[in-house]
mmCIF file of C-alpha atoms in Angstrom:
data_model
loop_
_atom_site.group_PDB
_atom_site.id
_atom_site.type_symbol
_atom_site.label_atom_id
_atom_site.label_comp_id
_atom_site.label_asym_id
_atom_site.label_seq_id
_atom_site.Cartn_x
_atom_site.Cartn_y
_atom_site.Cartn_z
ATOM 1 C CA MET A 1 -24.220 -18.352 5.789
ATOM 2 C CA LYS A 2 -21.458 -20.940 6.981
ATOM 3 C CA PRO A 3 -21.719 -21.766 10.840
ATOM 4 C CA SER A 4 -17.926 -20.550 11.287
ATOM 5 C CA LEU A 5 -18.834 -17.316 9.681
ATOM 6 C CA ARG A 6 -21.878 -16.747 11.730
ATOM 7 C CA ALA A 7 -19.885 -17.482 14.800
ATOM 8 C CA LYS A 8 -17.434 -14.976 14.037
ATOM 9 C CA LEU A 9 -20.204 -12.314 13.578
ATOM 10 C CA GLU A 10 -21.558 -13.569 17.246
ATOM 11 C CA ARG A 11 -18.364 -13.019 18.784
ATOM 12 C CA THR A 12 -18.084 -9.593 17.094
ATOM 13 C CA LEU A 13 -21.293 -8.725 18.876
ATOM 14 C CA VAL A 14 -20.056 -9.958 22.236
ATOM 15 C CA ARG A 15 -16.606 -7.473 21.686
ATOM 16 C CA LEU A 16 -18.896 -4.565 20.610
ATOM 17 C CA GLU A 17 -20.605 -4.924 24.083
ATOM 18 C CA GLU A 18 -16.991 -5.134 25.840
ATOM 19 C CA LEU A 19 -15.831 -1.969 23.563
ATOM 20 C CA ASN A 20 -18.963 -0.183 24.789
ATOM 21 C CA GLY A 21 -18.206 -0.809 28.484
ATOM 22 C CA LEU A 22 -14.634 0.195 27.913
ATOM 23 C CA LEU A 23 -15.370 3.482 26.066
ATOM 24 C CA ALA A 24 -17.931 4.262 28.600
ATOM 25 C CA ALA A 25 -15.881 4.009 31.388
ATOM 26 C CA GLU A 26 -14.973 7.143 33.469
ATOM 27 C CA ASP A 27 -11.114 6.697 33.195
ATOM 28 C CA ALA A 28 -11.457 5.785 29.528
ATOM 29 C CA THR A 29 -9.564 8.723 28.263
ATOM 30 C CA ARG A 30 -7.024 8.708 30.718
ATOM 31 C CA ASP A 31 -4.596 6.615 28.271
ATOM 32 C CA LEU A 32 -5.274 8.690 24.868
ATOM 33 C CA ALA A 33 -3.613 6.602 22.706
ATOM 34 C CA LYS A 34 -5.615 3.332 24.007
ATOM 35 C CA PHE A 35 -8.694 5.121 23.830
ATOM 36 C CA ARG A 36 -8.104 6.228 20.026
ATOM 37 C CA ASN A 37 -7.354 2.249 19.436
ATOM 38 C CA LEU A 38 -10.475 1.238 21.090
ATOM 39 C CA SER A 39 -12.440 4.045 19.403
ATOM 40 C CA ARG A 40 -11.064 2.487 15.841
ATOM 41 C CA GLU A 41 -12.193 -1.001 16.769
ATOM 42 C CA TYR A 42 -15.621 0.087 17.935
ATOM 43 C CA ALA A 43 -15.946 1.910 14.584
ATOM 44 C CA GLU A 44 -14.725 -0.975 12.486
ATOM 45 C CA LEU A 45 -16.898 -3.609 14.329
ATOM 46 C CA SER A 46 -20.120 -1.342 14.555
ATOM 47 C CA GLY A 47 -20.293 -1.307 10.699
ATOM 48 C CA LEU A 48 -19.908 -5.554 10.632
ATOM 49 C CA ALA A 49 -22.462 -5.526 13.404
ATOM 50 C CA ALA A 50 -24.854 -3.472 11.304
ATOM 51 C CA LEU A 51 -24.495 -5.402 8.246
ATOM 52 C CA TYR A 52 -25.014 -8.592 10.341
ATOM 53 C CA ALA A 53 -28.232 -7.171 11.728
ATOM 54 C CA ARG A 54 -29.061 -6.380 8.261
ATOM 55 C CA TYR A 55 -28.357 -9.961 7.093
ATOM 56 C CA ARG A 56 -30.511 -11.644 10.049
ATOM 57 C CA GLN A 57 -33.244 -9.204 8.864
ATOM 58 C CA ALA A 58 -33.418 -10.475 5.381
ATOM 59 C CA GLU A 59 -33.185 -13.913 6.681
ATOM 60 C CA ALA A 60 -35.917 -13.301 8.762
ATOM 61 C CA ASP A 61 -37.848 -11.984 5.818
ATOM 62 C CA ALA A 62 -37.123 -14.756 3.770
ATOM 63 C CA GLN A 63 -38.662 -17.428 6.369
ATOM 64 C CA ALA A 64 -41.582 -15.110 6.582
ATOM 65 C CA ALA A 65 -42.023 -15.886 2.821
ATOM 66 C CA LYS A 66 -41.564 -19.372 3.025
ATOM 67 C CA ASP A 67 -44.467 -19.558 5.856
ATOM 68 C CA MET A 68 -46.654 -17.317 3.824
ATOM 69 C CA ALA A 69 -45.971 -19.617 0.495
ATOM 70 C CA GLY A 70 -48.411 -22.284 2.000
ATOM 71 C CA ASP A 71 -51.335 -20.057 1.313
ATOM 72 C CA ALA A 72 -52.253 -20.720 -2.492
ATOM 73 C CA ALA A 73 -53.918 -17.108 -2.685
ATOM 74 C CA MET A 74 -50.410 -15.642 -1.480
ATOM 75 C CA LYS A 75 -47.887 -18.241 -3.002
ATOM 76 C CA GLY A 76 -46.662 -15.971 -6.217
ATOM 77 C CA PHE A 77 -46.284 -12.717 -3.866
ATOM 78 C CA ALA A 78 -44.399 -15.065 -1.383
ATOM 79 C CA ASP A 79 -42.451 -16.603 -4.282
ATOM 80 C CA GLU A 80 -41.403 -12.992 -5.213
ATOM 81 C CA GLU A 81 -40.287 -12.083 -1.718
ATOM 82 C CA LEU A 82 -38.341 -14.886 -1.020
ATOM 83 C CA LYS A 83 -36.505 -14.257 -4.301
ATOM 84 C CA GLY A 84 -35.691 -10.938 -3.193
ATOM 85 C CA ALA A 85 -34.821 -11.649 0.302
ATOM 86 C CA ARG A 86 -32.441 -14.544 -0.776
ATOM 87 C CA ALA A 87 -30.661 -11.878 -3.150
ATOM 88 C CA GLU A 88 -30.391 -9.503 -0.322
ATOM 89 C CA MET A 89 -28.710 -12.393 1.916
ATOM 90 C CA GLU A 90 -26.523 -13.244 -0.818
ATOM 91 C CA ARG A 91 -25.413 -9.808 -1.184
ATOM 92 C CA LEU A 92 -24.625 -8.842 2.470
ATOM 93 C CA GLU A 93 -23.005 -12.112 2.981
ATOM 94 C CA ALA A 94 -20.382 -11.124 0.277
ATOM 95 C CA GLU A 95 -20.145 -7.765 2.101
ATOM 96 C CA VAL A 96 -19.645 -9.265 5.147
ATOM 97 C CA GLN A 97 -16.957 -11.123 3.989
ATOM 98 C CA LYS A 98 -15.258 -8.287 2.469
ATOM 99 C CA SER A 99 -15.467 -6.760 6.062
ATOM 100 C CA LEU A 100 -13.865 -9.541 7.727
ATOM 101 C CA LEU A 101 -10.688 -9.658 5.642
ATOM 102 C CA PRO A 102 -7.345 -8.910 7.415
ATOM 103 C CA LYS A 103 -6.733 -4.958 7.072
ATOM 104 C CA ASP A 104 -3.263 -3.772 6.594
ATOM 105 C CA PRO A 105 -2.222 -1.373 9.556
ATOM 106 C CA ASN A 106 -0.185 0.224 7.203
ATOM 107 C CA ASP A 107 -2.622 1.288 4.900
ATOM 108 C CA GLU A 108 -3.557 4.665 5.995
ATOM 109 C CA ARG A 109 0.238 5.899 6.226
ATOM 110 C CA SER A 110 2.610 8.356 4.222
ATOM 111 C CA ILE A 111 5.201 6.657 2.231
ATOM 112 C CA PHE A 112 8.781 6.895 1.240
ATOM 113 C CA LEU A 113 9.198 6.017 -2.564
ATOM 114 C CA GLU A 114 12.441 4.888 -3.532
ATOM 115 C CA LEU A 115 13.829 4.649 -7.222
ATOM 116 C CA ARG A 116 17.153 2.814 -8.416
ATOM 117 C CA ALA A 117 18.380 2.532 -11.748
ATOM 118 C CA GLY A 118 19.300 -1.465 -12.726
ATOM 119 C CA THR A 119 20.371 -2.798 -15.779
ATOM 120 C CA GLY A 120 20.625 -0.710 -18.708
ATOM 121 C CA GLY A 121 22.826 2.116 -17.688
ATOM 122 C CA ASP A 122 21.979 5.543 -18.613
ATOM 123 C CA GLU A 123 18.701 4.528 -20.146
ATOM 124 C CA SER A 124 17.827 2.637 -16.965
ATOM 125 C CA ALA A 125 18.752 6.192 -14.920
ATOM 126 C CA LEU A 126 16.515 7.918 -17.552
ATOM 127 C CA PHE A 127 13.733 5.359 -16.833
ATOM 128 C CA ALA A 128 13.982 6.036 -13.079
ATOM 129 C CA GLY A 129 13.516 9.648 -13.824
ATOM 130 C CA ASP A 130 10.318 8.661 -15.674
ATOM 131 C CA LEU A 131 8.851 6.858 -13.231
ATOM 132 C CA LEU A 132 9.558 9.438 -10.663
ATOM 133 C CA ARG A 133 7.453 11.978 -12.856
ATOM 134 C CA MET A 134 4.842 8.984 -13.025
ATOM 135 C CA TYR A 135 4.189 8.782 -9.545
ATOM 136 C CA THR A 136 4.545 12.685 -8.858
ATOM 137 C CA ARG A 137 2.066 13.354 -11.404
ATOM 138 C CA TYR A 138 -0.153 10.894 -9.786
ATOM 139 C CA ALA A 139 0.140 12.173 -6.508
ATOM 140 C CA GLU A 140 -0.702 15.542 -7.857
ATOM 141 C CA ARG A 141 -3.919 14.591 -9.395
ATOM 142 C CA GLN A 142 -4.687 13.130 -5.622
ATOM 143 C CA GLY A 143 -3.623 16.481 -4.517
ATOM 144 C CA TRP A 144 -0.919 14.798 -1.961
ATOM 145 C CA PRO A 145 2.248 16.570 -1.468
ATOM 146 C CA VAL A 146 5.424 15.241 -2.643
ATOM 147 C CA GLU A 147 9.219 15.905 -0.686
ATOM 148 C CA LEU A 148 12.473 15.223 -2.371
ATOM 149 C CA ILE A 149 14.364 13.435 0.364
ATOM 150 C CA SER A 150 17.705 12.292 -1.562
ATOM 151 C CA GLU A 151 18.855 12.074 -5.042
ATOM 152 C CA SER A 152 21.786 10.669 -6.994
ATOM 153 C CA PRO A 153 21.279 12.463 -10.513
ATOM 154 C CA SER A 154 23.183 10.551 -13.770
ATOM 155 C CA GLU A 155 24.950 12.357 -15.976
ATOM 156 C CA LEU A 156 22.301 12.339 -19.085
ATOM 157 C CA GLY A 157 19.486 12.938 -16.823
ATOM 158 C CA GLY A 158 17.291 10.834 -14.554
ATOM 159 C CA TYR A 159 18.447 9.393 -11.236
ATOM 160 C CA LYS A 160 20.872 6.669 -10.140
ATOM 161 C CA GLU A 161 18.805 6.401 -7.075
ATOM 162 C CA VAL A 162 16.073 9.032 -5.991
ATOM 163 C CA VAL A 163 14.270 8.994 -2.470
ATOM 164 C CA VAL A 164 10.703 10.974 -2.120
ATOM 165 C CA ARG A 165 8.297 11.244 0.739
ATOM 166 C CA ILE A 166 4.562 11.280 -0.406
ATOM 167 C CA GLY A 167 3.063 12.833 2.851
ATOM 168 C CA ALA A 168 -0.984 11.902 2.703
ATOM 169 C CA GLN A 169 -3.109 9.579 4.475
ATOM 170 C CA GLY A 170 -3.678 6.449 2.509
ATOM 171 C CA ALA A 171 -0.812 6.714 0.134
ATOM 172 C CA TYR A 172 0.207 3.159 1.312
ATOM 173 C CA SER A 173 -2.810 1.459 0.352
ATOM 174 C CA ARG A 174 -2.753 2.687 -3.169
ATOM 175 C CA LEU A 175 0.829 2.561 -4.017
ATOM 176 C CA LYS A 176 2.036 -0.464 -1.768
ATOM 177 C CA PHE A 177 1.837 -2.889 -4.871
ATOM 178 C CA GLU A 178 4.396 -1.030 -6.933
ATOM 179 C CA SER A 179 7.582 -2.718 -5.349
ATOM 180 C CA GLY A 180 9.511 -4.431 -7.510
ATOM 181 C CA ALA A 181 11.385 -4.425 -10.913
ATOM 182 C CA HIS A 182 9.976 -2.221 -13.612
ATOM 183 C CA ARG A 183 11.269 -2.998 -17.490
ATOM 184 C CA VAL A 184 11.019 -0.597 -20.059
ATOM 185 C CA GLN A 185 11.263 -1.592 -23.598
ATOM 186 C CA ARG A 186 11.912 1.736 -25.857
ATOM 187 C CA VAL A 187 14.603 3.075 -28.597
ATOM 188 C CA PRO A 188 16.956 5.330 -26.273
ATOM 189 C CA ALA A 189 17.410 8.947 -27.378
ATOM 190 C CA THR A 190 21.253 8.155 -28.084
ATOM 191 C CA GLU A 191 20.366 4.984 -30.072
ATOM 192 C CA ALA A 192 21.234 6.005 -33.706
ATOM 193 C CA GLN A 193 20.471 2.665 -35.298
ATOM 194 C CA GLY A 194 16.706 2.715 -33.837
ATOM 195 C CA ARG A 195 16.932 -0.330 -31.910
ATOM 196 C CA ILE A 196 14.619 -1.103 -29.001
ATOM 197 C CA HIS A 197 16.669 -1.409 -25.808
ATOM 198 C CA THR A 198 15.504 -3.217 -22.749
ATOM 199 C CA SER A 199 16.284 -2.057 -19.078
ATOM 200 C CA ALA A 200 14.786 -1.887 -15.577
ATOM 201 C CA CYS A 201 15.012 -0.187 -12.366
ATOM 202 C CA THR A 202 13.383 -1.159 -8.971
ATOM 203 C CA VAL A 203 10.715 0.549 -6.792
ATOM 204 C CA ALA A 204 10.280 0.402 -3.456
ATOM 205 C CA VAL A 205 7.411 1.533 -1.588
ATOM 206 C CA LEU A 206 7.738 1.986 2.303
ATOM 207 C CA PRO A 207 5.194 2.575 4.704
ATOM 208 C CA GLU A 208 6.366 5.674 7.086
ATOM 209 C CA ALA A 209 7.252 4.571 10.653
ATOM 210 C CA GLU A 210 5.938 6.135 13.556
ATOM 211 C CA ALA A 211 8.955 6.661 15.723
ATOM 212 C CA LEU A 212 6.857 6.456 19.050
ATOM 213 C CA ASP A 213 5.796 2.966 18.428
ATOM 214 C CA ASP A 214 6.975 1.064 15.478
ATOM 215 C CA VAL A 215 10.858 1.436 15.546
ATOM 216 C CA VAL A 216 13.236 2.454 18.481
ATOM 217 C CA LEU A 217 16.486 3.861 17.162
ATOM 218 C CA ASN A 218 19.064 3.423 19.800
ATOM 219 C CA PRO A 219 21.519 6.239 19.466
ATOM 220 C CA ALA A 220 24.391 3.871 20.495
ATOM 221 C CA GLU A 221 23.624 1.769 17.280
ATOM 222 C CA LEU A 222 23.806 4.671 14.694
ATOM 223 C CA ARG A 223 26.889 6.195 13.240
ATOM 224 C CA ILE A 224 25.926 9.615 12.001
ATOM 225 C CA ASP A 225 28.369 11.413 9.616
ATOM 226 C CA THR A 226 28.542 15.078 8.184
ATOM 227 C CA PHE A 227 30.038 16.148 4.731
ATOM 228 C CA ARG A 228 29.775 18.442 2.103
ATOM 229 C CA ALA A 229 26.841 18.367 -0.361
ATOM 230 C CA SER A 230 27.345 17.752 -3.924
ATOM 231 C CA GLY A 231 25.520 18.898 -7.076
ATOM 232 C CA ALA A 232 22.903 21.302 -7.481
ATOM 233 C CA GLY A 233 21.725 23.268 -4.472
ATOM 234 C CA GLY A 234 23.630 26.814 -4.594
ATOM 235 C CA GLN A 235 27.105 27.852 -3.136
ATOM 236 C CA HIS A 236 25.943 27.984 0.384
ATOM 237 C CA VAL A 237 25.042 24.160 0.364
ATOM 238 C CA ASN A 238 28.364 23.218 -1.226
ATOM 239 C CA LYS A 239 30.298 25.258 1.357
ATOM 240 C CA THR A 240 29.037 23.921 4.623
ATOM 241 C CA ASP A 241 28.840 20.355 5.996
ATOM 242 C CA SER A 242 25.025 20.118 5.821
ATOM 243 C CA ALA A 243 24.729 16.529 4.458
ATOM 244 C CA ILE A 244 24.093 13.668 6.567
ATOM 245 C CA ARG A 245 24.883 9.916 6.569
ATOM 246 C CA VAL A 246 23.355 7.750 8.747
ATOM 247 C CA THR A 247 24.451 4.154 9.358
ATOM 248 C CA HIS A 248 22.555 1.495 11.340
ATOM 249 C CA LEU A 249 25.173 -0.837 12.766
ATOM 250 C CA PRO A 250 23.079 -3.642 13.542
ATOM 251 C CA THR A 251 21.723 -4.129 9.910
ATOM 252 C CA GLY A 252 24.320 -1.987 8.080
ATOM 253 C CA ILE A 253 21.524 0.093 6.602
ATOM 254 C CA VAL A 254 22.836 3.432 5.255
ATOM 255 C CA VAL A 255 20.763 6.445 4.516
ATOM 256 C CA GLU A 256 22.089 9.968 3.131
ATOM 257 C CA CYS A 257 20.270 13.084 3.025
ATOM 258 C CA GLN A 258 21.340 16.334 1.453
ATOM 259 C CA ASP A 259 18.367 17.982 0.360
ATOM 260 C CA SER A 260 18.151 20.620 2.733
ATOM 261 C CA ARG A 261 20.805 23.559 3.657
ATOM 262 C CA SER A 262 19.850 22.687 7.428
ATOM 263 C CA GLN A 263 22.046 19.927 8.963
ATOM 264 C CA HIS A 264 19.196 18.983 11.371
ATOM 265 C CA LYS A 265 16.339 18.880 8.855
ATOM 266 C CA ASN A 266 18.408 16.763 6.684
ATOM 267 C CA ARG A 267 19.246 14.212 9.877
ATOM 268 C CA GLU A 268 15.433 14.284 10.526
ATOM 269 C CA LYS A 269 14.701 13.359 7.195
ATOM 270 C CA ALA A 270 17.724 10.507 7.297
ATOM 271 C CA LEU A 271 16.328 9.169 10.435
ATOM 272 C CA GLY A 272 12.688 9.082 9.111
ATOM 273 C CA VAL A 273 13.971 6.981 5.841
ATOM 274 C CA LEU A 274 15.956 4.828 8.397
ATOM 275 C CA ALA A 275 13.096 4.172 10.695
ATOM 276 C CA ALA A 276 11.164 3.032 7.483
ATOM 277 C CA ARG A 277 13.599 0.946 6.238
ATOM 278 C CA ILE A 278 14.198 -1.134 9.568
ATOM 279 C CA LYS A 279 10.468 -1.599 9.873
ATOM 280 C CA ASP A 280 10.338 -3.125 5.946
ATOM 281 C CA LYS A 281 13.162 -4.918 6.963
ATOM 282 C CA GLN A 282 11.303 -6.493 10.065
ATOM 283 C CA THR A 283 8.197 -7.025 8.079
ATOM 284 C CA ARG A 284 9.493 -8.739 5.326
ATOM 285 C CA GLU A 285 11.372 -11.251 7.914
ATOM 286 C CA GLN A 286 8.144 -11.832 9.679
ATOM 287 C CA GLN A 287 6.159 -12.349 6.364
ATOM 288 C CA ALA A 288 8.951 -14.918 5.352
ATOM 289 C CA LYS A 289 8.658 -16.556 8.735
ATOM 290 C CA THR A 290 4.790 -17.061 8.465
ATOM 291 C CA ALA A 291 4.675 -17.290 4.679
ATOM 292 C CA SER A 292 1.776 -19.866 3.929
ATOM 293 C CA ALA A 293 2.031 -22.185 0.859
ATOM 294 C CA ARG A 294 -0.691 -19.872 -0.990
ATOM 295 C CA LYS A 295 1.311 -17.264 -2.825
ATOM 296 C CA SER A 296 -0.236 -13.899 -3.174
ATOM 297 C CA LEU A 297 -1.181 -13.408 -6.953
ATOM 298 C CA ILE A 298 -0.047 -9.850 -6.659
ATOM 299 C CA GLY A 299 3.276 -10.918 -5.597
ATOM 300 C CA SER A 300 5.720 -10.732 -3.099
ATOM 301 C CA GLY A 301 6.801 -7.204 -3.201
ATOM 302 C CA ASP A 302 10.440 -8.837 -3.809
ATOM 303 C CA ARG A 303 12.457 -6.006 -5.438
ATOM 304 C CA SER A 304 14.075 -8.541 -7.841
ATOM 305 C CA GLU A 305 10.482 -9.571 -8.917
ATOM 306 C CA ARG A 306 9.701 -8.309 -12.428
ATOM 307 C CA ILE A 307 6.116 -6.862 -11.917
ATOM 308 C CA ARG A 308 5.685 -4.664 -15.133
ATOM 309 C CA THR A 309 7.120 -3.947 -18.615
ATOM 310 C CA TYR A 310 6.601 -0.650 -20.508
ATOM 311 C CA ASN A 311 6.662 -1.274 -23.766
ATOM 312 C CA PHE A 312 6.819 2.338 -25.833
ATOM 313 C CA PRO A 313 7.074 1.027 -29.517
ATOM 314 C CA GLN A 314 3.839 -0.878 -28.883
ATOM 315 C CA GLY A 315 2.119 1.734 -26.580
ATOM 316 C CA ARG A 316 1.398 -1.062 -23.899
ATOM 317 C CA VAL A 317 1.856 -1.482 -20.344
ATOM 318 C CA THR A 318 1.975 -5.214 -19.298
ATOM 319 C CA ASP A 319 1.531 -5.926 -15.114
ATOM 320 C CA HIS A 320 2.818 -9.545 -15.044
ATOM 321 C CA ARG A 321 1.382 -10.661 -11.739
ATOM 322 C CA ILE A 322 -2.502 -10.264 -12.926
ATOM 323 C CA ASN A 323 -1.913 -10.801 -16.606
ATOM 324 C CA LEU A 324 -3.208 -6.878 -17.353
ATOM 325 C CA THR A 325 -2.530 -5.032 -20.720
ATOM 326 C CA LEU A 326 -3.572 -1.630 -20.957
ATOM 327 C CA TYR A 327 -2.745 0.093 -24.449
ATOM 328 C CA LYS A 328 -2.495 3.693 -23.302
ATOM 329 C CA ILE A 329 1.115 4.035 -21.942
ATOM 330 C CA ASP A 330 1.344 7.774 -22.531
ATOM 331 C CA ARG A 331 -1.663 8.308 -20.023
ATOM 332 C CA ILE A 332 -0.231 6.182 -17.864
ATOM 333 C CA MET A 333 3.253 7.752 -17.620
ATOM 334 C CA GLU A 334 1.028 11.048 -17.446
ATOM 335 C CA GLY A 335 0.040 9.375 -13.629
ATOM 336 C CA GLU A 336 -3.335 8.024 -14.721
ATOM 337 C CA LEU A 337 -2.650 4.845 -12.561
ATOM 338 C CA ASP A 338 -6.111 4.436 -10.962
ATOM 339 C CA GLU A 339 -6.826 1.725 -13.553
ATOM 340 C CA LEU A 340 -3.989 -0.247 -12.849
ATOM 341 C CA PHE A 341 -4.152 0.346 -9.162
ATOM 342 C CA ASP A 342 -8.051 -0.811 -8.618
ATOM 343 C CA ALA A 343 -7.064 -4.004 -10.767
ATOM 344 C CA LEU A 344 -4.291 -4.913 -8.421
ATOM 345 C CA ALA A 345 -6.506 -3.928 -5.375
ATOM 346 C CA ALA A 346 -9.478 -6.209 -6.777
ATOM 347 C CA GLU A 347 -7.057 -9.311 -7.323
ATOM 348 C CA HIS A 348 -5.605 -8.818 -3.707
ATOM 349 C CA GLN A 349 -9.178 -8.790 -2.467
ATOM 350 C CA ALA A 350 -10.143 -11.998 -4.503
ATOM 351 C CA GLU A 351 -7.401 -13.648 -3.185
ATOM 352 C CA GLN A 352 -7.865 -12.718 0.410
ATOM 353 C CA LEU A 353 -11.721 -14.044 -0.094
ATOM 354 C CA ALA A 354 -10.454 -17.327 -1.467
ATOM 355 C CA GLN A 355 -8.242 -17.859 1.622
ATOM 356 C CA LEU A 356 -10.926 -16.984 3.810
ATOM 357 C CA ALA A 357 -13.717 -19.378 2.130
ATOM 358 C CA GLU A 358 -10.861 -22.218 2.351
ATOM 359 C CA GLU A 359 -10.333 -21.423 5.788
ATOM 360 C CA ALA A 360 -14.098 -21.469 6.607
ATOM 361 C CA ALA A 361 -14.437 -24.721 4.896
#
C-alpha cells in the first residue's frame, strides 16, 4: 500500500475518534441536522476503518508467513499462506480505494427529468415521448413514483417539452449520466418512401433541491404570473387561472406548471423545478471553474453533447461516451436500462480510480 494511501487511512482513524466524542456528548442532539450529518460521516468512516483493520490483519498474516518460511519443514505451508495473505491484501486495497472515491452528494436525491424535442420536428417530439415512456417503464421496474409536472404536447403525438418528477431515494445516482442529446435513426410513420430519418431530443436530469439548505428563493427576485391552462385537463382547468409561470429575474429561468387544478399545487411544483434548475446552473458554473485537464470518460453532461444513438433499423443502441453498443433496442425502449447504467457507472468509477492513483503517485 502506498504511503499516501496509508496516511489517509490513519487520518480517517483519528477523525473517527473525534466523531465518536462529538456523538457521545450530552448536547449532541441539540442540533438535529448537525447530528444527522455527523452520524452519516461516522457510518461511512466506520466501514472504511473496518476495511483498513482487515488489511492490516492480512498484512500481519503475510509477515507471519514470511517468518515461518525460514523453517524448511514449514516452507511449503508458509508459501501458501503468504500467497493467500497477499491476494487478500490486494483485494482489500482495491476496496479501500473505492471507498475513498469522492461521493456525489446528490446521489440519494429524487430528480426532475426534462425532455425537449430538438432537430427533426414532429419525429423528434414523438421520440421525446418514446424516451419518456422508456424512463417511466424503468422507474416502474424500480417501484419509483413518477409525477407529471408540466407538458407541451405536439400535434402528432409526443412532446415538444415535458417535465416529470421521479420521487425516489437514489434516483439521481442511476439516471445522472442521461443528461445530453439523444439521437434516433428510424423510418417515421409519416414517411411514405421508407427513408430513414435522423432526429434528436435533449434530456436533462436535475437533482431535486432541498429548499432549506440548497437554494434560497428570494420573493423579490421572482415574478409569478397566472394564466388559464391549455390542452387536456377538463373544463374546470380551462375556465380558471390555475396555471403558474414563475420567472427568476436574476437568471432569466422560466418555469411553467399547469398540471394540477390547484393554483397552489402548481405554484409549489413550479418552485420545486425552479430551485432544481438554479442549483443545476450553480453546480455547472462551479464545475466549469474547477474543471481539471482530465475530461471524464462519461462526458460532461452538456445538453448539446451527443451521448447516445438509437438505431431502429439495425436494432442497436450505442452510447458514444464509452463505445458500448447493445443490440437489444426493443428491450431498452421497454425500460431495461440497468446494463447501460451499470456500464456508465463502472466507467465513471474507473476514471475516478485512475485520478486517485495519479494523485497518490
